[in-house]
Amino acid sequence: MTSLPAPTRRSRPPRRSEIPSSGHARRASGTGSVLGAILDHGPVARSTVARLTGLSPASVTGHVGQLLSRGLVRESAEATGPRGLGRPHVPVEIDTSRFLVAGAHIAVAHSTVALMDLRGRVVAEDRRPHIDTDPRRILDDLAARLPLLTASHAAGRQVLALGVATGHRVDPAAGVVVEHPHLGWRAVPVREILTAATGLPVHVDSHSRALARAEQMFGEVSTRRSTVLLFIGAVVDGAYATSGELHRGPRSGAGSVAHLPLGSGGSGDAEPCRCGRTGCLQSEVSERAMIRRAAEQSLHVGTFQELLDHAMAGEPRAVALFRRRARLVGRAAALLLDMFDPECLVVVEPGAGRLPECLADLREEVGMRSWVCDDPERAVVPSSFTGSVLATAGGAVALGALYTDPLGPWPALPAVS
């Protein structure tokens, strides 16, 4: 094998204050673009917001006034600008003291309920295993847990909305989980059920799209232009965004990468997939496949988390399994980089996020296989939310809706004058 050139050193990512104006194509309204600029740069003067968004100073003043009246932003106590030169510039920033959003993530074996502030910080979370996979029972349980979490951790802040994220095919417009084979769900009206149970506005999306949106709002800056997100867990799927807009597809099927063909892991022992083929991405790298391979090596664990704990403690067999997984994920990443040529590919996988050797293996595989990616160190990054991925996903669905349309029908907010 020919040797690879030394990887280019990844430069320091820009700070939020250094982010240039991108036109905020991902945000649908002028008020949304102003709120997004305040999120990125706050505390920030109105004049700076006008420059960043391309809106007139008068328009920005009007939008900021509406956001102030709704309690989404506040004026900072500290004035900016040279002293003695006219009226001081009073900066504005996101107000995190009045409102929260709730998030729920429905995984294969458990569900997570969380609270998140308006800057995307997880305030509290509660994860519990499923008793069974009946959709009504799982959704009713989520609704019952939310008031308890709010009473314990909201500290007087009001919950604006509930975001729900899960794997496989989700139709955000209808608020329906179209199909989740691992749970046995088809056409489950999640929005309808949870709106009735909680009284909150409910927004629903796939966890991959939710996490891609979270990266755009609070995480990796380079995802603003274009990104592919690859989610590797009990479910394997992805998301694609360009110019800040997430692509869903006419059947809500965009990001269905579970059956990308990888072949074997290099030893002729490709895993059979329930689709009837062998060597599919999901059958090779899912949590179930990892636990099965661990057992084959006499490393018996009850859960995937136990296997990850072993790897983080340096257990050689567990580390080797995660490094093998990273190589296979690298194959899929190379295919997706060549197909979409994004600015950035985000890998949501705990090995890449926690074990440096796994991220290095993944990038090396990309470097060997991709035809278009000439700098894997820059282009392939781990999730910004490692350690809080599931808690972040649901809340990001609700915050994505809020930042897109802050003047929309949010019952908990004061009416727009």
Short mmCIF file of N, CA and C in Angstrom, two decimals, residues 311-402:
data_model
loop_
_atom_site.label_atom_id
_atom_site.label_comp_id
_atom_site.label_asym_id
_atom_site.label_seq_id
_atom_site.Cartn_x
_atom_site.Cartn_y
_atom_site.Cartn_z
N ALA A 311 -14.29 -0.20 26.58
CA ALA A 311 -13.36 0.40 25.63
C ALA A 311 -12.71 1.66 26.21
N MET A 312 -13.48 2.47 26.90
CA MET A 312 -12.93 3.69 27.49
C MET A 312 -11.96 3.38 28.62
N ALA A 313 -12.12 2.19 29.23
CA ALA A 313 -11.18 1.75 30.27
C ALA A 313 -9.94 1.09 29.69
N GLY A 314 -9.93 0.91 28.35
CA GLY A 314 -8.75 0.37 27.69
C GLY A 314 -8.76 -1.13 27.48
N GLU A 315 -9.90 -1.81 27.68
CA GLU A 315 -9.97 -3.26 27.47
C GLU A 315 -9.66 -3.55 26.00
N PRO A 316 -8.62 -4.35 25.71
CA PRO A 316 -8.13 -4.48 24.33
C PRO A 316 -9.17 -4.97 23.34
N ARG A 317 -9.99 -5.96 23.73
CA ARG A 317 -10.98 -6.49 22.79
C ARG A 317 -12.04 -5.45 22.48
N ALA A 318 -12.47 -4.71 23.48
CA ALA A 318 -13.48 -3.67 23.26
C ALA A 318 -12.92 -2.55 22.38
N VAL A 319 -11.68 -2.13 22.65
CA VAL A 319 -11.07 -1.09 21.83
C VAL A 319 -10.96 -1.55 20.38
N ALA A 320 -10.56 -2.81 20.17
CA ALA A 320 -10.43 -3.33 18.81
C ALA A 320 -11.77 -3.34 18.09
N LEU A 321 -12.84 -3.67 18.81
CA LEU A 321 -14.17 -3.65 18.19
C LEU A 321 -14.57 -2.25 17.76
N PHE A 322 -14.28 -1.26 18.59
CA PHE A 322 -14.63 0.11 18.23
C PHE A 322 -13.74 0.63 17.09
N ARG A 323 -12.51 0.19 17.05
CA ARG A 323 -11.65 0.62 15.94
C ARG A 323 -12.09 -0.02 14.63
N ARG A 324 -12.51 -1.28 14.69
CA ARG A 324 -13.06 -1.92 13.49
C ARG A 324 -14.31 -1.18 13.03
N ARG A 325 -15.16 -0.84 13.99
CA ARG A 325 -16.37 -0.08 13.66
C ARG A 325 -16.01 1.25 12.99
N ALA A 326 -15.01 1.95 13.52
CA ALA A 326 -14.60 3.23 12.96
C ALA A 326 -14.15 3.07 11.51
N ARG A 327 -13.43 2.00 11.21
CA ARG A 327 -12.99 1.76 9.83
C ARG A 327 -14.19 1.57 8.90
N LEU A 328 -15.19 0.82 9.35
CA LEU A 328 -16.36 0.59 8.52
C LEU A 328 -17.18 1.86 8.35
N VAL A 329 -17.31 2.62 9.42
CA VAL A 329 -18.00 3.91 9.31
C VAL A 329 -17.24 4.83 8.36
N GLY A 330 -15.91 4.73 8.37
CA GLY A 330 -15.10 5.51 7.44
C GLY A 330 -15.40 5.17 5.99
N ARG A 331 -15.67 3.90 5.70
CA ARG A 331 -16.06 3.52 4.34
C ARG A 331 -17.34 4.23 3.92
N ALA A 332 -18.34 4.19 4.82
CA ALA A 332 -19.60 4.86 4.52
C ALA A 332 -19.40 6.36 4.38
N ALA A 333 -18.59 6.93 5.27
CA ALA A 333 -18.34 8.37 5.21
C ALA A 333 -17.70 8.76 3.89
N ALA A 334 -16.77 7.95 3.40
CA ALA A 334 -16.13 8.24 2.11
C ALA A 334 -17.15 8.23 0.98
N LEU A 335 -18.05 7.26 0.99
CA LEU A 335 -19.09 7.21 -0.04
C LEU A 335 -19.96 8.47 0.00
N LEU A 336 -20.35 8.88 1.21
CA LEU A 336 -21.23 10.04 1.33
C LEU A 336 -20.50 11.33 0.98
N LEU A 337 -19.24 11.43 1.33
CA LEU A 337 -18.46 12.61 0.93
C LEU A 337 -18.35 12.71 -0.58
N ASP A 338 -18.14 11.58 -1.24
CA ASP A 338 -18.04 11.60 -2.70
C ASP A 338 -19.40 11.88 -3.35
N MET A 339 -20.47 11.43 -2.73
CA MET A 339 -21.80 11.62 -3.31
C MET A 339 -22.27 13.06 -3.18
N PHE A 340 -22.03 13.69 -2.01
CA PHE A 340 -22.60 15.01 -1.74
C PHE A 340 -21.57 16.12 -1.71
N ASP A 341 -20.29 15.80 -1.55
CA ASP A 341 -19.22 16.80 -1.46
C ASP A 341 -19.59 17.92 -0.50
N PRO A 342 -19.92 17.60 0.76
CA PRO A 342 -20.30 18.65 1.69
C PRO A 342 -19.08 19.37 2.26
N GLU A 343 -19.32 20.52 2.83
CA GLU A 343 -18.27 21.23 3.54
C GLU A 343 -17.79 20.41 4.74
N CYS A 344 -18.71 19.67 5.36
CA CYS A 344 -18.39 19.00 6.61
C CYS A 344 -19.23 17.73 6.72
N LEU A 345 -18.64 16.67 7.24
CA LEU A 345 -19.38 15.45 7.58
C LEU A 345 -19.25 15.23 9.09
N VAL A 346 -20.38 15.19 9.77
CA VAL A 346 -20.41 15.01 11.21
C VAL A 346 -20.73 13.55 11.52
N VAL A 347 -19.90 12.92 12.34
CA VAL A 347 -20.12 11.53 12.74
C VAL A 347 -20.63 11.50 14.17
N VAL A 348 -21.85 11.03 14.34
CA VAL A 348 -22.42 10.86 15.68
C VAL A 348 -22.23 9.39 16.06
N GLU A 349 -21.14 9.13 16.72
CA GLU A 349 -20.77 7.75 17.10
C GLU A 349 -19.85 7.86 18.30
N PRO A 350 -20.14 7.16 19.40
CA PRO A 350 -19.41 7.40 20.65
C PRO A 350 -17.93 7.09 20.58
N GLY A 351 -17.52 6.11 19.77
CA GLY A 351 -16.10 5.83 19.64
C GLY A 351 -15.35 7.00 19.05
N ALA A 352 -15.90 7.57 17.96
CA ALA A 352 -15.26 8.72 17.32
C ALA A 352 -15.26 9.93 18.24
N GLY A 353 -16.27 10.01 19.11
CA GLY A 353 -16.35 11.16 20.00
C GLY A 353 -15.50 11.04 21.25
N ARG A 354 -15.16 9.80 21.66
CA ARG A 354 -14.51 9.61 22.95
C ARG A 354 -13.13 8.96 22.86
N LEU A 355 -12.87 8.23 21.80
CA LEU A 355 -11.60 7.51 21.68
C LEU A 355 -10.82 8.09 20.51
N PRO A 356 -9.74 8.82 20.77
CA PRO A 356 -8.99 9.48 19.69
C PRO A 356 -8.54 8.52 18.60
N GLU A 357 -8.18 7.30 18.97
CA GLU A 357 -7.71 6.37 17.95
C GLU A 357 -8.81 5.98 16.98
N CYS A 358 -10.06 5.98 17.45
CA CYS A 358 -11.18 5.66 16.55
C CYS A 358 -11.39 6.78 15.53
N LEU A 359 -11.35 8.02 15.99
CA LEU A 359 -11.50 9.13 15.05
C LEU A 359 -10.35 9.15 14.05
N ALA A 360 -9.14 8.84 14.50
CA ALA A 360 -7.99 8.79 13.59
C ALA A 360 -8.16 7.68 12.56
N ASP A 361 -8.65 6.50 13.00
CA ASP A 361 -8.87 5.40 12.06
C ASP A 361 -9.94 5.76 11.03
N LEU A 362 -11.00 6.40 11.50
CA LEU A 362 -12.09 6.78 10.60
C LEU A 362 -11.60 7.75 9.54
N ARG A 363 -10.86 8.76 9.98
CA ARG A 363 -10.33 9.74 9.02
C ARG A 363 -9.33 9.10 8.06
N GLU A 364 -8.53 8.19 8.55
CA GLU A 364 -7.57 7.52 7.67
C GLU A 364 -8.30 6.72 6.59
N GLU A 365 -9.38 6.05 6.97
CA GLU A 365 -10.16 5.29 6.00
C GLU A 365 -10.76 6.22 4.94
N VAL A 366 -11.27 7.36 5.38
CA VAL A 366 -11.79 8.35 4.44
C VAL A 366 -10.70 8.81 3.49
N GLY A 367 -9.52 9.09 4.04
CA GLY A 367 -8.41 9.54 3.22
C GLY A 367 -8.02 8.54 2.15
N MET A 368 -8.11 7.25 2.47
CA MET A 368 -7.75 6.21 1.50
C MET A 368 -8.82 5.99 0.44
N ARG A 369 -10.09 6.22 0.79
CA ARG A 369 -11.18 5.79 -0.08
C ARG A 369 -11.89 6.93 -0.82
N SER A 370 -11.91 8.12 -0.26
CA SER A 370 -12.66 9.20 -0.90
C SER A 370 -11.88 9.79 -2.07
N TRP A 371 -12.61 10.09 -3.13
CA TRP A 371 -12.01 10.72 -4.31
C TRP A 371 -12.04 12.24 -4.22
N VAL A 372 -12.90 12.79 -3.38
CA VAL A 372 -13.06 14.25 -3.36
C VAL A 372 -12.57 14.90 -2.07
N CYS A 373 -12.48 14.14 -0.99
CA CYS A 373 -12.08 14.72 0.29
C CYS A 373 -10.56 14.65 0.42
N ASP A 374 -9.91 15.80 0.35
CA ASP A 374 -8.45 15.82 0.42
C ASP A 374 -7.94 16.25 1.80
N ASP A 375 -8.85 16.47 2.75
CA ASP A 375 -8.44 16.88 4.09
C ASP A 375 -9.41 16.32 5.13
N PRO A 376 -9.33 15.02 5.41
CA PRO A 376 -10.27 14.42 6.36
C PRO A 376 -10.22 15.06 7.76
N GLU A 377 -9.06 15.57 8.16
CA GLU A 377 -8.96 16.19 9.48
C GLU A 377 -9.90 17.39 9.59
N ARG A 378 -10.08 18.11 8.51
CA ARG A 378 -10.97 19.26 8.53
C ARG A 378 -12.41 18.87 8.23
N ALA A 379 -12.59 17.96 7.28
CA ALA A 379 -13.93 17.69 6.76
C ALA A 379 -14.73 16.72 7.61
N VAL A 380 -14.08 15.85 8.37
CA VAL A 380 -14.77 14.82 9.15
C VAL A 380 -14.60 15.14 10.62
N VAL A 381 -15.71 15.41 11.30
CA VAL A 381 -15.65 15.84 12.70
C VAL A 381 -16.63 15.03 13.53
N PRO A 382 -16.33 14.83 14.81
CA PRO A 382 -17.30 14.17 15.69
C PRO A 382 -18.41 15.13 16.09
N SER A 383 -19.48 14.59 16.62
CA SER A 383 -20.59 15.41 17.08
C SER A 383 -20.13 16.42 18.13
N SER A 384 -20.70 17.60 18.06
CA SER A 384 -20.44 18.62 19.07
C SER A 384 -21.12 18.28 20.39
N PHE A 385 -21.98 17.25 20.39
CA PHE A 385 -22.81 16.96 21.56
C PHE A 385 -22.55 15.58 22.14
N THR A 386 -21.34 15.06 21.93
CA THR A 386 -20.98 13.76 22.49
C THR A 386 -21.22 13.78 23.99
N GLY A 387 -21.94 12.78 24.47
CA GLY A 387 -22.29 12.72 25.89
C GLY A 387 -23.69 13.23 26.17
N SER A 388 -24.25 14.03 25.25
CA SER A 388 -25.62 14.53 25.44
C SER A 388 -26.40 14.48 24.13
N VAL A 389 -26.06 13.54 23.26
CA VAL A 389 -26.66 13.47 21.92
C VAL A 389 -28.17 13.29 22.00
N LEU A 390 -28.63 12.34 22.77
CA LEU A 390 -30.06 12.03 22.79
C LEU A 390 -30.85 13.14 23.47
N ALA A 391 -30.30 13.72 24.53
CA ALA A 391 -30.97 14.83 25.19
C ALA A 391 -31.04 16.05 24.29
N THR A 392 -30.04 16.23 23.44
CA THR A 392 -30.00 17.38 22.54
C THR A 392 -31.00 17.22 21.39
N ALA A 393 -31.17 16.01 20.88
CA ALA A 393 -31.93 15.81 19.64
C ALA A 393 -33.35 16.33 19.74
N GLY A 394 -34.09 15.93 20.77
CA GLY A 394 -35.48 16.35 20.87
C GLY A 394 -35.61 17.84 21.04
N GLY A 395 -34.82 18.43 21.95
CA GLY A 395 -34.88 19.87 22.16
C GLY A 395 -34.54 20.65 20.91
N ALA A 396 -33.60 20.13 20.10
CA ALA A 396 -33.21 20.82 18.88
C ALA A 396 -34.35 20.90 17.88
N VAL A 397 -35.25 19.92 17.90
CA VAL A 397 -36.42 19.98 17.01
C VAL A 397 -37.27 21.20 17.36
N ALA A 398 -37.53 21.39 18.65
CA ALA A 398 -38.35 22.53 19.08
C ALA A 398 -37.63 23.85 18.86
N LEU A 399 -36.34 23.91 19.19
CA LEU A 399 -35.60 25.16 19.01
C LEU A 399 -35.45 25.51 17.53
N GLY A 400 -35.29 24.51 16.68
CA GLY A 400 -35.22 24.78 15.24
C GLY A 400 -36.48 25.46 14.75
N ALA A 401 -37.64 25.00 15.24
CA ALA A 401 -38.90 25.64 14.85
C ALA A 401 -38.99 27.05 15.40
N LEU A 402 -38.55 27.26 16.63
CA LEU A 402 -38.61 28.59 17.24
C LEU A 402 -37.71 29.58 16.51
#
